[in-house]
Tab-separated table of C-alpha atoms in Angstrom:
chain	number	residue	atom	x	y	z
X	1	UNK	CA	-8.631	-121.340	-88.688
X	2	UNK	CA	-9.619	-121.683	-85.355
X	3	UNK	CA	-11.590	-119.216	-82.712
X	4	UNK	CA	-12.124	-119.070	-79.353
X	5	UNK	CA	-15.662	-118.048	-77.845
X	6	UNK	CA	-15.069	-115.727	-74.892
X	7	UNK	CA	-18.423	-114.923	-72.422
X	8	UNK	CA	-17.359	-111.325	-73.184
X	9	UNK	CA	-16.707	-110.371	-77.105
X	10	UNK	CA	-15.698	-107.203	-77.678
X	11	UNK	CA	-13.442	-105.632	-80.249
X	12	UNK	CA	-10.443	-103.524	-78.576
X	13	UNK	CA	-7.519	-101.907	-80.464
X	14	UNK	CA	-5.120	-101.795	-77.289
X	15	UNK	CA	-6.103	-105.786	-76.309
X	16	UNK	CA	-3.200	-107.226	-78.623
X	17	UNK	CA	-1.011	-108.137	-75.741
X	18	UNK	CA	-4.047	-109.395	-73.365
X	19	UNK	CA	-5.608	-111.723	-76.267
X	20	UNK	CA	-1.698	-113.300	-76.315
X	21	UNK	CA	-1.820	-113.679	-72.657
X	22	UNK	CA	-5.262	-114.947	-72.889
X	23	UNK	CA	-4.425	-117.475	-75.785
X	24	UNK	CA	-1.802	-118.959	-73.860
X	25	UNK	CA	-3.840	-119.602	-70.760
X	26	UNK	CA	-6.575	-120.891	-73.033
X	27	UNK	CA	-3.888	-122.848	-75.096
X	28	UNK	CA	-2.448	-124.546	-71.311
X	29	UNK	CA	-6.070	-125.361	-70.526
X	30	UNK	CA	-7.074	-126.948	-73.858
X	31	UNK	CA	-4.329	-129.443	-73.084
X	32	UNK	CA	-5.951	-130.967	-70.224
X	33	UNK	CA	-9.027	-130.271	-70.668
X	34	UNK	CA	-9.607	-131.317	-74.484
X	35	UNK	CA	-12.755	-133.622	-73.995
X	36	UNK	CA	-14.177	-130.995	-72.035
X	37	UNK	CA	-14.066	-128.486	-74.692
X	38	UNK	CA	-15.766	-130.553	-77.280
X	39	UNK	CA	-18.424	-131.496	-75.142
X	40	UNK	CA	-18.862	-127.756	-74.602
X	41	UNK	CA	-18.768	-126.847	-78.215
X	42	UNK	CA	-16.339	-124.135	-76.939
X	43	UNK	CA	-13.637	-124.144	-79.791
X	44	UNK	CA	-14.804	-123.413	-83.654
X	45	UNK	CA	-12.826	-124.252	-86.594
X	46	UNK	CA	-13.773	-122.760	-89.964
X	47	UNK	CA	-12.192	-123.217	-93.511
X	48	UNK	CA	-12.408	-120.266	-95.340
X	49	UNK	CA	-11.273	-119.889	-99.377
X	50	UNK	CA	-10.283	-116.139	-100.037
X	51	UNK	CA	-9.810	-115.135	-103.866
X	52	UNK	CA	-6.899	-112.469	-104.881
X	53	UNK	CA	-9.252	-109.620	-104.127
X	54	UNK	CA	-9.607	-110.455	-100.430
X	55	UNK	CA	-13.079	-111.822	-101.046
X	56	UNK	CA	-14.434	-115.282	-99.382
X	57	UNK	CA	-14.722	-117.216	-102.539
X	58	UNK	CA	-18.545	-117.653	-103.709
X	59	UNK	CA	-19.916	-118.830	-107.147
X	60	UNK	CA	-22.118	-118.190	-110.098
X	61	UNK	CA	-22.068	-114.144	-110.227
X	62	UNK	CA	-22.194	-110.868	-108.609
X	63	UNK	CA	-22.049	-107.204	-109.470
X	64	UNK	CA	-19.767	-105.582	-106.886
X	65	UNK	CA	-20.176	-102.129	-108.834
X	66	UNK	CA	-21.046	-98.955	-107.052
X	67	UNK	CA	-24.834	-98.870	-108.550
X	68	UNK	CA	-28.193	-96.676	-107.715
X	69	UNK	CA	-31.735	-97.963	-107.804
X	70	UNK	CA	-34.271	-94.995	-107.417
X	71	UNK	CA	-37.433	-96.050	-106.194
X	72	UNK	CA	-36.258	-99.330	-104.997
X	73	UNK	CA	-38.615	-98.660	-101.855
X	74	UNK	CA	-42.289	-97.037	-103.108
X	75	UNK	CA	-43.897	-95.876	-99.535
X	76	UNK	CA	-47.101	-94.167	-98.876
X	77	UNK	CA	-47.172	-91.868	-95.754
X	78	UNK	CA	-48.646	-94.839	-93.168
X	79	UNK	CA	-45.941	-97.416	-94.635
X	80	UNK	CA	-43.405	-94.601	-93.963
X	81	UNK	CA	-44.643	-93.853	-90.659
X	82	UNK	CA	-44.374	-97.525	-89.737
X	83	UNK	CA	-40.666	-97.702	-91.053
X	84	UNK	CA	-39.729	-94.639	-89.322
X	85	UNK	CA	-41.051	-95.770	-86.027
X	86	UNK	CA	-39.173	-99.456	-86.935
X	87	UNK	CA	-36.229	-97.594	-87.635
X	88	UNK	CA	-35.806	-95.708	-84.601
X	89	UNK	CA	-36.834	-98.406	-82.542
X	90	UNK	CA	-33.497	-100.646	-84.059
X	91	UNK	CA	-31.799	-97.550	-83.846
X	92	UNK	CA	-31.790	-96.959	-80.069
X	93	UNK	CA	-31.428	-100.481	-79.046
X	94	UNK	CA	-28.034	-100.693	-80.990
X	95	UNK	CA	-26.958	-97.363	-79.549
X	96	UNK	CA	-27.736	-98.263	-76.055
X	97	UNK	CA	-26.808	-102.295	-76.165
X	98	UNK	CA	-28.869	-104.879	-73.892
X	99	UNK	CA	-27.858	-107.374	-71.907
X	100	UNK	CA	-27.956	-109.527	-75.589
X	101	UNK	CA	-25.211	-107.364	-77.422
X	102	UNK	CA	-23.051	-104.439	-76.554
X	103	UNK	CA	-23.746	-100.815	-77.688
X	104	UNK	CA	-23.296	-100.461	-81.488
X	105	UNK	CA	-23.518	-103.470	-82.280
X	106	UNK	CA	-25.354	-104.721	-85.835
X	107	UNK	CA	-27.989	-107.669	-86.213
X	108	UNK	CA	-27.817	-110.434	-88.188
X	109	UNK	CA	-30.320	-112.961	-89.900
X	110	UNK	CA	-29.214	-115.838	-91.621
X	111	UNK	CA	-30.084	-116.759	-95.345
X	112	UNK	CA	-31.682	-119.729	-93.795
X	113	UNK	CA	-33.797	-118.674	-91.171
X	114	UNK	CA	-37.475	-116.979	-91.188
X	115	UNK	CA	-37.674	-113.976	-90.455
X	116	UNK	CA	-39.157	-112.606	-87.014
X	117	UNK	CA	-39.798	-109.116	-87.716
X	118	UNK	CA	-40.471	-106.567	-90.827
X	119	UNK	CA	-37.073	-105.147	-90.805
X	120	UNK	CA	-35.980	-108.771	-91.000
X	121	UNK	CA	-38.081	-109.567	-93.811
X	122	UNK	CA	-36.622	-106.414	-95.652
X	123	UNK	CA	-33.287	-107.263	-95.124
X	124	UNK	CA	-33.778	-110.742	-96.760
X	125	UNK	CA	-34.941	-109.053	-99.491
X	126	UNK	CA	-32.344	-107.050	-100.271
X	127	UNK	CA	-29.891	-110.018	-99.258
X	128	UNK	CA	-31.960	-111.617	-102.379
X	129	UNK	CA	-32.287	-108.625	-104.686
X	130	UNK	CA	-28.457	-108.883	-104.893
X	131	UNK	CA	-27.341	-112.612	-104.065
X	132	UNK	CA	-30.404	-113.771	-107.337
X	133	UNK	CA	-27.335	-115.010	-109.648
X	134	UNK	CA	-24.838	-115.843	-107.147
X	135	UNK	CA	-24.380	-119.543	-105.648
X	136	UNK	CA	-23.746	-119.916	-101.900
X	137	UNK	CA	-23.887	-122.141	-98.573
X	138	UNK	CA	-27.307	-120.773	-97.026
X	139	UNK	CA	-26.365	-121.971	-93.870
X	140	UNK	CA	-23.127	-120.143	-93.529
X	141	UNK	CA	-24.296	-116.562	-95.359
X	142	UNK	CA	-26.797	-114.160	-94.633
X	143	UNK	CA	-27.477	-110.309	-94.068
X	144	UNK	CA	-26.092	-107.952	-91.283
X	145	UNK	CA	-28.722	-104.916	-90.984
X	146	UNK	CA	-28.451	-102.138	-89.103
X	147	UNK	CA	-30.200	-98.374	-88.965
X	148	UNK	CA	-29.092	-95.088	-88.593
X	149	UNK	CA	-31.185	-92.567	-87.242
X	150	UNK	CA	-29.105	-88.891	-87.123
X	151	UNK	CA	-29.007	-85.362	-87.474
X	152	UNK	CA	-28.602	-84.562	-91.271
X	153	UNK	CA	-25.663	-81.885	-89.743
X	154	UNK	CA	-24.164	-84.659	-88.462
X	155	UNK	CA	-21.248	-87.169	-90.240
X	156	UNK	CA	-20.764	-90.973	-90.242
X	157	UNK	CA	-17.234	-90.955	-90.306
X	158	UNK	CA	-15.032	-92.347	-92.898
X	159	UNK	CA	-15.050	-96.500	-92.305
X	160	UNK	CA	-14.406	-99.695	-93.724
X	161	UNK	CA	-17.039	-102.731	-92.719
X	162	UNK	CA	-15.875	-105.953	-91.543
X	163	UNK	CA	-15.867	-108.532	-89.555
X	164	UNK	CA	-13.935	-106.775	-86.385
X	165	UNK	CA	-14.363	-110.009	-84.276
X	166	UNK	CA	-11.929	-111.771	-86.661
X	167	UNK	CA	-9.898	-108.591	-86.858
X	168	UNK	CA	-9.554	-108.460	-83.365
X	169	UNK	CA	-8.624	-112.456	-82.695
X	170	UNK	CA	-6.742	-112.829	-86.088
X	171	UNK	CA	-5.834	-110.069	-87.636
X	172	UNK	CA	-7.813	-110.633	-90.608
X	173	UNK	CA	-10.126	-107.759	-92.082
X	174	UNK	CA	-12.695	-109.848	-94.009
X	175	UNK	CA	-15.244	-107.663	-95.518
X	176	UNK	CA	-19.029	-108.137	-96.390
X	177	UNK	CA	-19.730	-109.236	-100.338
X	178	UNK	CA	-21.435	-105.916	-100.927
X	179	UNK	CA	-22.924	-103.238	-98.720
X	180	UNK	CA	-26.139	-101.375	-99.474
X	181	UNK	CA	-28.101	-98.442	-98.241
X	182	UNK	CA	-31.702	-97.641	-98.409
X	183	UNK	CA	-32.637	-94.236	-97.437
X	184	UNK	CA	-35.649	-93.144	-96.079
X	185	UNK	CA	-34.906	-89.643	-95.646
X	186	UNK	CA	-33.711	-86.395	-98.189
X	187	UNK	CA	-31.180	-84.525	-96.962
X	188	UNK	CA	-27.491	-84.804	-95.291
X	189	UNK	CA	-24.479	-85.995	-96.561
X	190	UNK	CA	-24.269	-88.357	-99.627
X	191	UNK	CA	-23.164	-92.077	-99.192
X	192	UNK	CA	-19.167	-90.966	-100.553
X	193	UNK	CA	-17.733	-94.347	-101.722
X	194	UNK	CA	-13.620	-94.342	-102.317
X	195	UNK	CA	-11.818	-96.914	-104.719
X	196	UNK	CA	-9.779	-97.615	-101.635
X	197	UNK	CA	-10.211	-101.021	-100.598
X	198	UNK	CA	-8.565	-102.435	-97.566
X	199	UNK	CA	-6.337	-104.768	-97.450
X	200	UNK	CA	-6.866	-108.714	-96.338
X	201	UNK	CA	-4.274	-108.226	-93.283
X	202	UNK	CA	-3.585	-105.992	-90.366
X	203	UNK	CA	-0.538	-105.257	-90.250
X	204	UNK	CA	-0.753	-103.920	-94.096
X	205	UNK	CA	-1.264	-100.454	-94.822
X	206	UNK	CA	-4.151	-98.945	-96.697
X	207	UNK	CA	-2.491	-95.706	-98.005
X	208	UNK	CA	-2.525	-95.375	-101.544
X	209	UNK	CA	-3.502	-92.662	-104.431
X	210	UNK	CA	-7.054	-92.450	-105.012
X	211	UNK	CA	-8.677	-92.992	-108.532
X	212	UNK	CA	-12.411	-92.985	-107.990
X	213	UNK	CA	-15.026	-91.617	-106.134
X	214	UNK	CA	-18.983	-92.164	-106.335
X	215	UNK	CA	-21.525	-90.379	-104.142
X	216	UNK	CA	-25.107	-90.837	-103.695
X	217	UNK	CA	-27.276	-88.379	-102.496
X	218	UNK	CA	-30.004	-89.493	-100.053
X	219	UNK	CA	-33.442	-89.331	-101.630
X	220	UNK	CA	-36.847	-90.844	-100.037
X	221	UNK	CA	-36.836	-95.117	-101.555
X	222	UNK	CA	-33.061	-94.636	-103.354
X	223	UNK	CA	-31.106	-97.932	-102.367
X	224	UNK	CA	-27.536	-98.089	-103.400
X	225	UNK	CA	-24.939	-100.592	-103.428
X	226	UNK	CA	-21.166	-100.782	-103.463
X	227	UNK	CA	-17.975	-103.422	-103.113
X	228	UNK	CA	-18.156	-104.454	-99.088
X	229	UNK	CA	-13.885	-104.044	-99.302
X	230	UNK	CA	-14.262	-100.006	-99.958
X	231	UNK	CA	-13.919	-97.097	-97.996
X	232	UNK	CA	-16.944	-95.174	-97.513
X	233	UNK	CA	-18.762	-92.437	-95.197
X	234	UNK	CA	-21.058	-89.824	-95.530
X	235	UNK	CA	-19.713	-86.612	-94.837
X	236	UNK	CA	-22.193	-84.052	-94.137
X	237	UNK	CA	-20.063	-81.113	-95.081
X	238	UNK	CA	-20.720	-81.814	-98.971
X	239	UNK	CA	-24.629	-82.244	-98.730
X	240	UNK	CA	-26.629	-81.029	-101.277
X	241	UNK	CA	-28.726	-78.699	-99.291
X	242	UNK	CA	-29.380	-77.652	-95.610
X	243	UNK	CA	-32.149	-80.051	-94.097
X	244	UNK	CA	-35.118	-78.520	-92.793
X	245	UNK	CA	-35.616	-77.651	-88.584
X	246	UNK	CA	-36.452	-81.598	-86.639
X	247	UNK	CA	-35.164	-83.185	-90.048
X	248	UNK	CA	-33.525	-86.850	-89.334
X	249	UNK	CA	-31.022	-89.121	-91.915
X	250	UNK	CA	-32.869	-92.298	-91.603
X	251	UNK	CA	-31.023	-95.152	-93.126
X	252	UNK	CA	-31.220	-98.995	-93.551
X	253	UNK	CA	-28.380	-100.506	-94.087
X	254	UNK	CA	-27.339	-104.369	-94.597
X	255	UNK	CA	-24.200	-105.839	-95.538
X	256	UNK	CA	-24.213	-108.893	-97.698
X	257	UNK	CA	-22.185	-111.885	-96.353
X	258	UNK	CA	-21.868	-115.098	-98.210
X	259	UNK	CA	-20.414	-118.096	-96.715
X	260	UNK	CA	-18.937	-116.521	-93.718
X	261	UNK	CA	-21.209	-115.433	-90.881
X	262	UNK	CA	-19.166	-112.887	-89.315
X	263	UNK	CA	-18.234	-113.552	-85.746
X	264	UNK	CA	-19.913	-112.155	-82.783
X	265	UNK	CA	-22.779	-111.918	-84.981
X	266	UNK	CA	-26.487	-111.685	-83.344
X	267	UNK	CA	-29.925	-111.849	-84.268
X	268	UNK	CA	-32.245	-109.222	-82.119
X	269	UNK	CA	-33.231	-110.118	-78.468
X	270	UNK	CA	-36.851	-110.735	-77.397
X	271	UNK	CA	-36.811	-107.223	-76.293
X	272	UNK	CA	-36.057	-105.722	-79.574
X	273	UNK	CA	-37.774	-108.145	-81.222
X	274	UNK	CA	-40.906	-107.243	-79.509
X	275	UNK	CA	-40.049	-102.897	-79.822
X	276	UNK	CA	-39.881	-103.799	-83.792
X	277	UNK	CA	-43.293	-105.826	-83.644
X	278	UNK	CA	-44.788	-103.039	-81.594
X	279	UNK	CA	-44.007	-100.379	-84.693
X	280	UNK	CA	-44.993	-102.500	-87.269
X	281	UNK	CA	-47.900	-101.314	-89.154
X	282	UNK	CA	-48.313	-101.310	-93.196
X	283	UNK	CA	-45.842	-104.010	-94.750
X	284	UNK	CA	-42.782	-102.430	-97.188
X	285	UNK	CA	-41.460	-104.760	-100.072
X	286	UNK	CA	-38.064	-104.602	-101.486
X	287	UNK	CA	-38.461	-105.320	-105.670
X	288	UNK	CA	-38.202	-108.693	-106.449
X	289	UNK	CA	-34.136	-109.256	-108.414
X	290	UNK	CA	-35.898	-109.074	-111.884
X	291	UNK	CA	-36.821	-105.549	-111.355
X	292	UNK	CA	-33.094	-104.376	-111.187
X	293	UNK	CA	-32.818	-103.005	-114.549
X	294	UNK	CA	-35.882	-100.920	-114.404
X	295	UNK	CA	-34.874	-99.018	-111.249
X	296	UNK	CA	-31.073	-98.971	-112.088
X	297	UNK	CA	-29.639	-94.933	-112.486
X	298	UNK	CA	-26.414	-94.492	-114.467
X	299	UNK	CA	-23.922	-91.799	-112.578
X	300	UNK	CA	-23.076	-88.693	-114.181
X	301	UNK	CA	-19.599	-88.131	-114.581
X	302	UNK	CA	-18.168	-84.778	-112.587
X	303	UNK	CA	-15.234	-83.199	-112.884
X	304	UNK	CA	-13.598	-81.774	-110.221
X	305	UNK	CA	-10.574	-80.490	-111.688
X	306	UNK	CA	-9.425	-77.102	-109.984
X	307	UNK	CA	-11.893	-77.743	-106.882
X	308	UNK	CA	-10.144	-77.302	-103.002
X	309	UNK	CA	-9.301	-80.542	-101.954
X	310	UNK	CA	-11.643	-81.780	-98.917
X	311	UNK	CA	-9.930	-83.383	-95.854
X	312	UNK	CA	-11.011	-86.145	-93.582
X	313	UNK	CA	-9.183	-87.933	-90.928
X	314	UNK	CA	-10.287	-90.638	-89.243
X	315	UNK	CA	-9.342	-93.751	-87.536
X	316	UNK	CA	-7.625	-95.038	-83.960
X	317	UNK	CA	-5.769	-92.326	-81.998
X	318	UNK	CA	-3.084	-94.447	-82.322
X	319	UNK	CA	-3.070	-95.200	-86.409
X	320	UNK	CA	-4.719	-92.044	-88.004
X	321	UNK	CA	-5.465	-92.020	-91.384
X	322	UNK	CA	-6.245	-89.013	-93.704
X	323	UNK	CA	-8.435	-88.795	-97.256
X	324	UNK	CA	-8.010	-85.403	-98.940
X	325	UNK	CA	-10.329	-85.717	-102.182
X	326	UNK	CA	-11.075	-82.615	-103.821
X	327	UNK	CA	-14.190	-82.284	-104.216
X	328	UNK	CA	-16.991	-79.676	-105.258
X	329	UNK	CA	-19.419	-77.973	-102.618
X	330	UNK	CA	-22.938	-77.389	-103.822
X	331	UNK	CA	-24.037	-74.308	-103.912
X	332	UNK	CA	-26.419	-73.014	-101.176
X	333	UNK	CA	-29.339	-71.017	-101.760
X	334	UNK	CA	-29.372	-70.518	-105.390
X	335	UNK	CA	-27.371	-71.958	-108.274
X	336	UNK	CA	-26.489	-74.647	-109.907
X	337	UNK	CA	-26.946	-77.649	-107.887
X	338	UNK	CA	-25.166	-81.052	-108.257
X	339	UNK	CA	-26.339	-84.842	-109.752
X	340	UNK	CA	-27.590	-86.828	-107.368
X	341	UNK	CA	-25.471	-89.729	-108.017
X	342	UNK	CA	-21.931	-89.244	-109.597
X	343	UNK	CA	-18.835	-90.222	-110.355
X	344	UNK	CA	-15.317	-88.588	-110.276
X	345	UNK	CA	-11.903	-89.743	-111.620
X	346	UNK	CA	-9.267	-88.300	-110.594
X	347	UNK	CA	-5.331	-88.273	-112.207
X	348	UNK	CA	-2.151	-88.116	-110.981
X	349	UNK	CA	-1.689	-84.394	-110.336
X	350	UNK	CA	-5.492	-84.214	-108.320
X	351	UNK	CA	-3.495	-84.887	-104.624
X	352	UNK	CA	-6.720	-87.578	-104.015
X	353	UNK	CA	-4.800	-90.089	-101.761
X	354	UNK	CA	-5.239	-92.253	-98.351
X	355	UNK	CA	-2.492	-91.090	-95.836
X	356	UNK	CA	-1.198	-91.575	-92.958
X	357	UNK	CA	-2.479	-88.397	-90.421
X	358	UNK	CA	-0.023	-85.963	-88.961
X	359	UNK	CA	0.909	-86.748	-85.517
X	360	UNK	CA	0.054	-84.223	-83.207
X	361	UNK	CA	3.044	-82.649	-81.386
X	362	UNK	CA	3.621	-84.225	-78.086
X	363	UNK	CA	2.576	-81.497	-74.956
X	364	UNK	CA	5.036	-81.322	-71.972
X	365	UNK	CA	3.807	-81.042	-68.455
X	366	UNK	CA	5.879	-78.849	-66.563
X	367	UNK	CA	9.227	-80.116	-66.333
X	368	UNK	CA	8.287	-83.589	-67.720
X	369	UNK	CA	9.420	-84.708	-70.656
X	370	UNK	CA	7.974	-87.265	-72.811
X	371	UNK	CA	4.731	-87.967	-74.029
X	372	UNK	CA	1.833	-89.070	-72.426
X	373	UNK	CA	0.129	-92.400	-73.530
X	374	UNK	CA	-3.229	-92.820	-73.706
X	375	UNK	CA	-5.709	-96.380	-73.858
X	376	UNK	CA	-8.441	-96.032	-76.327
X	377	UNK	CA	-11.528	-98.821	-77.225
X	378	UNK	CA	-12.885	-99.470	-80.796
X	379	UNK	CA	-16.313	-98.601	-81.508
X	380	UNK	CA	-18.313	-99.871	-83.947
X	381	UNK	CA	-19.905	-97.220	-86.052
């Protein structure tokens, strides 16, 4: 498999027909200028060994179960305020973008490098908490971290990770080993995790009847982990309770990769690098892998026979997709109140699915006829 490193590299869903155009050029060029190109270091090839599940192949052992470690991170108010001020910090230089990396993009450090800040340091240790019985090329794995930072009213949207470079340039959706979460905050919508996993090609579709669901509440130090391939989000319209007035979600989030560095994939500038220094304050330490058991909560089953299904679209204007799961709504003020980490199965005759979205009707303008098209860009969430 080969890829091409362009000065600008950035995922778009309408770019199919430009990256052909492109390719060709490229393609024209690479035949005269072939010396030139090595010397540059311009064109990459990578061998990659995918098992049946869509996974790159890895050995010795991993646990790709949805599973819930309470207490994973133990802070004391000045460690918190530190992480907080850490969080935000990573949070506002992904949302804004730098001259380094565009606007929502994630960071990446690899399994074999040191790392230059605490957030760093904390996502090698969760790469490690999870990667303890598992054997891998150092050089070619490592963990993609990111934080969220967001009004508890507000949603993150019902997504798949991956690498979206390779999406983009082959059509491949290659996913992260596992993903994890480490919340720092109570309150907003639970980490809802979907036995829905996408497919290994593009131009497959991911509809299908849903058997499983597992959501974690946030709670202050909970850390959670789940299969990289699955659909997930965290829908703030099933949260456990209203958050109080100024309340944020703060998240830290890192994917696990293992031999595959996803492309496009950055470490912080010196700018952020130096924002994340400037916060630091009382060090945080992820458990060491031998601690797993003690922290590990088992899910209580639910059942959500008879409950109103919920409904979430999501996806490119141009390929919408819909989950309806039903699903229970706490109650508010007063009753009973659910786990904090469960599980749901749901048969047959439950409706659960992944479908395609209703296309809106198309609107006429005047005497026109037709429908209007629109371009749209993909943004990473």
């Amino acid at each position: 498999m080969k890829r091409r490193k362009s000065d600008e590299d950035e995922v778009e869903e309408d770019s199919d027909d430009d990256d052909d155009e492109e390719g060709e050029e490229e393609s024209d060029e690479d035949d005269d200028n072939d010396d030139d190109d090595d010397d540059d270091g311009e064109e990459e090839e990578e061998d990659l060994q995918v098992d049946t599940d869509g996974r790159v192949v890895v050995g010795g052992e991993m646990d790709y179960a949805t599973r819930c470690f309470d207490d994973a991170l133990r802070l004391d108010a000045e460690q918190t305020a530190s992480l907080f001020k850490q969080c935000e910090a990573a949070f506002t230089a992904r949302e804004t973008g730098s001259e380094e990396y565009s606007a929502g993009a994630t960071f990446w450090v690899g399994a074999d490098a040191k790392p230059q800040t605490a957030l760093e340091k904390l996502a090698m240790q969760v790469f490690q908490f999870h990667t303890a019985d598992a054997i891998f090329d150092p050089a070619r794995s490592g963990a993609e971290w990111w934080t969220q930072c967001i009004d508890p009213a507000d949603d993150i949207a019902m997504h798949w990770d991956r690498d979206y470079d390779m999406q983009a340039d082959q059509g491949i959706l290659l996913h992260p080993h596992l993903a994890t979460v480490t919340y720092l905050t109570e309150g907003g919508g639970p980490t809802l995790v979907l036995e829905c996993p996408s497919p290994l090609m593009q131009d497959e579709s991911p509809c299908r009847p849903i058997h499983r669901a597992e959501a974690a509440f946030p709670r202050v130090g909970r850390h959670i982990s789940f299969d990289g391939r699955m659909l997930h989000g965290a829908p703030s319209d099933i949260a456990a309770a209203a958050a109080a007035p100024g309340a944020r979600r703060v998240t830290f989030l890192v994917n696990v990769w293992l031999n595959h560095v996803p492309w496009g994939s950055e470490a912080p500038d010196n700018a952020t690098v130096k924002k994340l220094r400037a916060a630091e304050r009382a060090p945080v330490s992820f458990p060491p892998p031998a601690e797993r058991s003690k922290l590990h909560a088992s899910p209580a089953p639910m059942d959500a026979a008879g409950c109103a299904a919920q409904r979430w679209s999501f996806g490119d204007k141009k390929a919408r997709l819909e989950l309806l799961v039903p699903w229970p709504v706490p109650a508010k003020g007063g009753g009973a109140q659910l786990p904090s980490f469960v599980t749901v199965d749901f048969d047959a005759a439950s409706g659960a699915e992944l479908r395609e979205a209703a296309k809106p009707k198309a609107k006429s303008a005047g005497k026109a006829k037709g429908v209007a098209s629109a371009t749209s860009k993909k943004k990473r969430a």
